[in-house]
JSON list of C-alpha atoms in Angstrom, two decimals:
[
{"chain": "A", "resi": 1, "resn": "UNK", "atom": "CA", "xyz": [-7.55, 0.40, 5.88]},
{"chain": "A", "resi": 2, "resn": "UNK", "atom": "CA", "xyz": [-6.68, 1.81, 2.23]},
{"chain": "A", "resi": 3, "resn": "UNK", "atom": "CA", "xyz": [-8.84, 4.18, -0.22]},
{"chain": "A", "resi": 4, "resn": "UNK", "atom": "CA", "xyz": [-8.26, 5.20, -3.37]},
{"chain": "A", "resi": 5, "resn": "UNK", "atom": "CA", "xyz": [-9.53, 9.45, -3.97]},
{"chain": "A", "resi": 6, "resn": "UNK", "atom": "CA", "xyz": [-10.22, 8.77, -7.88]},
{"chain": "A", "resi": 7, "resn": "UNK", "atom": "CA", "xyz": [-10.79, 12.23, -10.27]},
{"chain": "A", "resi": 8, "resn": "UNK", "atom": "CA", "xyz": [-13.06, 11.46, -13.13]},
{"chain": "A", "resi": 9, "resn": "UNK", "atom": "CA", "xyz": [-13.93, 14.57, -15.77]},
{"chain": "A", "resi": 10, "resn": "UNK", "atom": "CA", "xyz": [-17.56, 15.95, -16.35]},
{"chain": "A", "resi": 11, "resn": "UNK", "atom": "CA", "xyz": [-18.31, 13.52, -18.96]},
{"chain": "A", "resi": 12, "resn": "UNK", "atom": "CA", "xyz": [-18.28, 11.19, -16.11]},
{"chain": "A", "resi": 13, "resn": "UNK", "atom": "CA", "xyz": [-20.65, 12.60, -13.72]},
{"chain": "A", "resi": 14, "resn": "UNK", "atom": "CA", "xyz": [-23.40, 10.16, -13.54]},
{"chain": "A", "resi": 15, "resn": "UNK", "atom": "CA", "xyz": [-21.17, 7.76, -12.74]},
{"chain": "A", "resi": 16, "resn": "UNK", "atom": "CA", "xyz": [-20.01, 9.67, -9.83]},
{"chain": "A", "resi": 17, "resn": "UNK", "atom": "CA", "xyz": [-23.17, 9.92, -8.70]},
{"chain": "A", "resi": 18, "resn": "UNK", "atom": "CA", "xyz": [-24.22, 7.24, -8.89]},
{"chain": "A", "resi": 19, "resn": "UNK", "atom": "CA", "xyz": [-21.20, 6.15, -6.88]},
{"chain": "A", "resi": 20, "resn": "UNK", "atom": "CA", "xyz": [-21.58, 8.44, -4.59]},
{"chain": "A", "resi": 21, "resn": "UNK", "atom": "CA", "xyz": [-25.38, 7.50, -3.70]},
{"chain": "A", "resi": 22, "resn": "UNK", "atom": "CA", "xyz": [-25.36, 3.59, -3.97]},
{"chain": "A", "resi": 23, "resn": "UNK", "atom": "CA", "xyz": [-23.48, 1.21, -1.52]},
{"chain": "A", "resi": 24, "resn": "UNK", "atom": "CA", "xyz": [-21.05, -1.10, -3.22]},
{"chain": "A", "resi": 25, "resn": "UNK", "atom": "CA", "xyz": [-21.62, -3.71, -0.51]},
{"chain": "A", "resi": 26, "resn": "UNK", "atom": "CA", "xyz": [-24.70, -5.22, -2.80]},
{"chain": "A", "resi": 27, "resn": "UNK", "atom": "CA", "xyz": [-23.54, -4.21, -6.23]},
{"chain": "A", "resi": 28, "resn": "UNK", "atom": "CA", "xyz": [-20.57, -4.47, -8.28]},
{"chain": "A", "resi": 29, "resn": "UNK", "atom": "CA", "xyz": [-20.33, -0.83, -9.53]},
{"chain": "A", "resi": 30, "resn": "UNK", "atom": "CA", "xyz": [-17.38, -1.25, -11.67]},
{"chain": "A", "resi": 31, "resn": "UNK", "atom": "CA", "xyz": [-19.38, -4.07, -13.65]},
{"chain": "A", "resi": 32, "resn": "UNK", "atom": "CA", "xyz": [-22.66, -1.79, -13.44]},
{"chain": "A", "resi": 33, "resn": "UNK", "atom": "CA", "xyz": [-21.38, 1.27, -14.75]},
{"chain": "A", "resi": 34, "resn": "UNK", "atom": "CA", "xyz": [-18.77, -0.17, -17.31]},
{"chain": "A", "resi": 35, "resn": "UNK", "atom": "CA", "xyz": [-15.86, 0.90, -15.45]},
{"chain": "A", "resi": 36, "resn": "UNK", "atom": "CA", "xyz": [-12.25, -0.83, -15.34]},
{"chain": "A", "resi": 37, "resn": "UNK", "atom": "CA", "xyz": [-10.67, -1.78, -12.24]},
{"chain": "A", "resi": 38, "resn": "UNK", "atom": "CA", "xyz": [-7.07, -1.19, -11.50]},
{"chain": "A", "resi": 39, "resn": "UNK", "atom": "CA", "xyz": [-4.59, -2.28, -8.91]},
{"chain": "A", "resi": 40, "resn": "UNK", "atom": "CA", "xyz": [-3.11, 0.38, -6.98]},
{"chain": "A", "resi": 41, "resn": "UNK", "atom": "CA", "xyz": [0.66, 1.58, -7.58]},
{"chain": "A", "resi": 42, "resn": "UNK", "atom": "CA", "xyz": [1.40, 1.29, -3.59]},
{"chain": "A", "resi": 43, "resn": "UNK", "atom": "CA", "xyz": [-2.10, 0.09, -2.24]},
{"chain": "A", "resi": 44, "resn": "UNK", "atom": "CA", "xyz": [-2.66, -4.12, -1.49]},
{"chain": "A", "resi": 45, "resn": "UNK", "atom": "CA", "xyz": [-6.40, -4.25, -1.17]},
{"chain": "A", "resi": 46, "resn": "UNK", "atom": "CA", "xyz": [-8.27, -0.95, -2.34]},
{"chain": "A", "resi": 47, "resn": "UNK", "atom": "CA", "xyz": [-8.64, -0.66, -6.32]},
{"chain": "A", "resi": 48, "resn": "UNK", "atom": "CA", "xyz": [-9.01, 2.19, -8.37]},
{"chain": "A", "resi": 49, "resn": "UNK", "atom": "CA", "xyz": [-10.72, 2.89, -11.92]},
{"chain": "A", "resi": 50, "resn": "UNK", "atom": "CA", "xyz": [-8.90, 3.05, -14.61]},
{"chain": "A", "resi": 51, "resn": "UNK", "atom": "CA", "xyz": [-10.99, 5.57, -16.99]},
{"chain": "A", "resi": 52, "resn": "UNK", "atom": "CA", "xyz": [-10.80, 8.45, -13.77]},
{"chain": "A", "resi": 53, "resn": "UNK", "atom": "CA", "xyz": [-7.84, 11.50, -15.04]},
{"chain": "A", "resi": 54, "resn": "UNK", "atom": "CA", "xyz": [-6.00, 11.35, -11.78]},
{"chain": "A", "resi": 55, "resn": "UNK", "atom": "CA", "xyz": [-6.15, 8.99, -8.60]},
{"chain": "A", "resi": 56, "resn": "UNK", "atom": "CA", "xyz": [-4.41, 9.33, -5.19]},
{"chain": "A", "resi": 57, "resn": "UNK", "atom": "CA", "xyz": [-3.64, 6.39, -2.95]},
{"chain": "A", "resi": 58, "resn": "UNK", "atom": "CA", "xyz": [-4.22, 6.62, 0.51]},
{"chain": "A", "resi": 59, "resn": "UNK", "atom": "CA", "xyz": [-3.59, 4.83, 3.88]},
{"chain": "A", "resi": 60, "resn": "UNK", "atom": "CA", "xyz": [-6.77, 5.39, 6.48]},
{"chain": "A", "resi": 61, "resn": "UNK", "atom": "CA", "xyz": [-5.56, 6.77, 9.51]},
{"chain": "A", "resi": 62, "resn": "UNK", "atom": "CA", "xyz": [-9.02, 7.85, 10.90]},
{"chain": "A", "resi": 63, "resn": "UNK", "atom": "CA", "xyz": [-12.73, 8.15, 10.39]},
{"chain": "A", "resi": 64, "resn": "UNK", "atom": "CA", "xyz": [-14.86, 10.44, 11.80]},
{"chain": "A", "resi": 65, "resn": "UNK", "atom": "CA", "xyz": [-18.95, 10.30, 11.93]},
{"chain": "A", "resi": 66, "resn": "UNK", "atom": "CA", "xyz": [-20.43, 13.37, 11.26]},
{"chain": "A", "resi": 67, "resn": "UNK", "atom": "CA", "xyz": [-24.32, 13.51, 10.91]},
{"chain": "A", "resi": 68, "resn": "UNK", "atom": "CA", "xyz": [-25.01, 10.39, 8.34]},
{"chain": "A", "resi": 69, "resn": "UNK", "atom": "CA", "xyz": [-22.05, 10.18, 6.80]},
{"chain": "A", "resi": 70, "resn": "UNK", "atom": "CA", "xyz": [-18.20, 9.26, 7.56]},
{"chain": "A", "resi": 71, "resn": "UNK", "atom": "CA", "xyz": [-14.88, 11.91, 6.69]},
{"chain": "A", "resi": 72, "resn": "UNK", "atom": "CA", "xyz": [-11.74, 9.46, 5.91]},
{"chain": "A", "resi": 73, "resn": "UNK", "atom": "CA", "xyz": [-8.87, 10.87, 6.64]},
{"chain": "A", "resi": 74, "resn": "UNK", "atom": "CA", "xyz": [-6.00, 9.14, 4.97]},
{"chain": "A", "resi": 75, "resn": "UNK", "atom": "CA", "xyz": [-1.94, 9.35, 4.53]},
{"chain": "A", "resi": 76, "resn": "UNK", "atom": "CA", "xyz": [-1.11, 9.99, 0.94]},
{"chain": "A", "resi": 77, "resn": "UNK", "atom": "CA", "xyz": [1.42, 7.56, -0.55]},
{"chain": "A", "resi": 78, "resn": "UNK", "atom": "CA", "xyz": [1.18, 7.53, -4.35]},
{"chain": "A", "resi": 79, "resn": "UNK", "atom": "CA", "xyz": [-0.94, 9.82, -6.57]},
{"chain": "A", "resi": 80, "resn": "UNK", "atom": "CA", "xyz": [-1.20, 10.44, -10.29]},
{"chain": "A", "resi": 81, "resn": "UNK", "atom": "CA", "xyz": [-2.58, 12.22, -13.13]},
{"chain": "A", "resi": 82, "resn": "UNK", "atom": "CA", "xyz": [-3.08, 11.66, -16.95]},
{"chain": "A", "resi": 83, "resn": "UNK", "atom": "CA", "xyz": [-0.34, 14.31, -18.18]},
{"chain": "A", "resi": 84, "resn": "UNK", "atom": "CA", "xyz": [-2.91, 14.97, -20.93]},
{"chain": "A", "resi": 85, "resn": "UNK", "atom": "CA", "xyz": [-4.79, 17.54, -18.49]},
{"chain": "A", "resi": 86, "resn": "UNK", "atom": "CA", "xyz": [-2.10, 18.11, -16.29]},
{"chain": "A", "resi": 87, "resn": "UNK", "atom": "CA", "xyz": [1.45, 20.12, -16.61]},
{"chain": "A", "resi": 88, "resn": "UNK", "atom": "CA", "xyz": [1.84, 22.30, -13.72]},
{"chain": "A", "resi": 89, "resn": "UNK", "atom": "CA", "xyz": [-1.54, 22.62, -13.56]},
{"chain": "A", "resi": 90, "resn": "UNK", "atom": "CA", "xyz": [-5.41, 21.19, -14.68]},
{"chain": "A", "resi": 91, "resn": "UNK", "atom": "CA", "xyz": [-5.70, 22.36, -18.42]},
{"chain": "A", "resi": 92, "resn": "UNK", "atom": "CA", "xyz": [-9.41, 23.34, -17.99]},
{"chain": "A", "resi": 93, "resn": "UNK", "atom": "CA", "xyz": [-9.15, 24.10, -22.04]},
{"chain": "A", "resi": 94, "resn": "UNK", "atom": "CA", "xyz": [-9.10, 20.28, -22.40]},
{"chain": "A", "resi": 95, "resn": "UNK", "atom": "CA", "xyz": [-11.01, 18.96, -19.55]},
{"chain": "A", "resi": 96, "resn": "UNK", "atom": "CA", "xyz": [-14.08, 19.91, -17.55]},
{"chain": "A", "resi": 97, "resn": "UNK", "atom": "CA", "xyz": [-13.34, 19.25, -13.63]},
{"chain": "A", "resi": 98, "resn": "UNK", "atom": "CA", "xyz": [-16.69, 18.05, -11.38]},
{"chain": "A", "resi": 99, "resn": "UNK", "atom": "CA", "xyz": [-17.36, 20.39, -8.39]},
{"chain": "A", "resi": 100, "resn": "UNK", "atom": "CA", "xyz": [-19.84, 19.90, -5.98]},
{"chain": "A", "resi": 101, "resn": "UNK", "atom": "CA", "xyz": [-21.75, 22.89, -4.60]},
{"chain": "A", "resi": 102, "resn": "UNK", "atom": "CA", "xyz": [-23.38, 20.44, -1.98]},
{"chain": "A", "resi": 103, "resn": "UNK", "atom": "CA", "xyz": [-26.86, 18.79, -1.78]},
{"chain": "A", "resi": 104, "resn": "UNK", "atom": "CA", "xyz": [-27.43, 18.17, -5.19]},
{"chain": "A", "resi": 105, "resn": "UNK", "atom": "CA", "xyz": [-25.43, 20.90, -7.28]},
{"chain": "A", "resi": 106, "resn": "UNK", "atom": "CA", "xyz": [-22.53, 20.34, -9.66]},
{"chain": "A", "resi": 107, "resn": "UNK", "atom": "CA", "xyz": [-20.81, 22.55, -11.80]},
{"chain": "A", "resi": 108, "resn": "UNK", "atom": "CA", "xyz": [-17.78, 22.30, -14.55]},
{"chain": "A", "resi": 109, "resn": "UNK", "atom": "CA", "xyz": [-14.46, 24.04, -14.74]},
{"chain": "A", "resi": 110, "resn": "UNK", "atom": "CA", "xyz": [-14.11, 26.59, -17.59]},
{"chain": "A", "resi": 111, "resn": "UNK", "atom": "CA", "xyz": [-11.24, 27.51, -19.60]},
{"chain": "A", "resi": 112, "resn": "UNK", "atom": "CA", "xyz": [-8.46, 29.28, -17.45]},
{"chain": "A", "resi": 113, "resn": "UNK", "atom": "CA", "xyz": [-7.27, 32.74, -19.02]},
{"chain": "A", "resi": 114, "resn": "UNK", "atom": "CA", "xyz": [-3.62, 33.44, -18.94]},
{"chain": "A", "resi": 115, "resn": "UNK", "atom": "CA", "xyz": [-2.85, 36.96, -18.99]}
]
């Protein structure tokens, strides 16, 4: 009844997919992929990994089946970000942000531009 929405930079994407693709029901993924598992701030049961640059806590208040896959939809109650890459904003000059373009396409944040 609790996830944990965990933000890890580009360096990181294999990981994430590799997450994303593989069910944790037959493998440990934090010990597989050398990642560090952290208790949540509010959360009892979920974890979250310690190396990811921001992670938000949430409370499952519904799931929803659409084609092979399930949307969680979940109450935030805690959240946080490494206040290296984070003021008001993400400081894309000193981190690269994952986005995914769907199927199998990724791409990186670039530097913002103040003007």
């Amino acid at each position: 009844k609790e996830f944990v929405k965990n933000i890890l930079d580009w360096s990181m994407l294999d990981k994430v997919l590799f997450c994303g693709s593989i069910s944790g029901r037959s493998i440990d993924k934090f010990k597989k992929l050398n990642l560090t598992e952290e208790r949540g701030f509010v959360l009892k049961e979920a974890v979250k990994i310690k190396e990811a640059i921001a992670d938000i806590e949430c409370i499952l208040f519904d799931k929803i089946k659409i084609g092979d896959h399930f949307l969680f939809l979940g109450k935030v109650v805690f959240a946080e970000v490494d206040d290296r890459f984070f003021k008001d904003f993400w400081d894309t000059k000193k981190i690269d942000l994952i986005f995914h373009l769907g199927s199998n396409l990724f791409f990186k944040s670039s530097p913002y531009i103040e003007k």
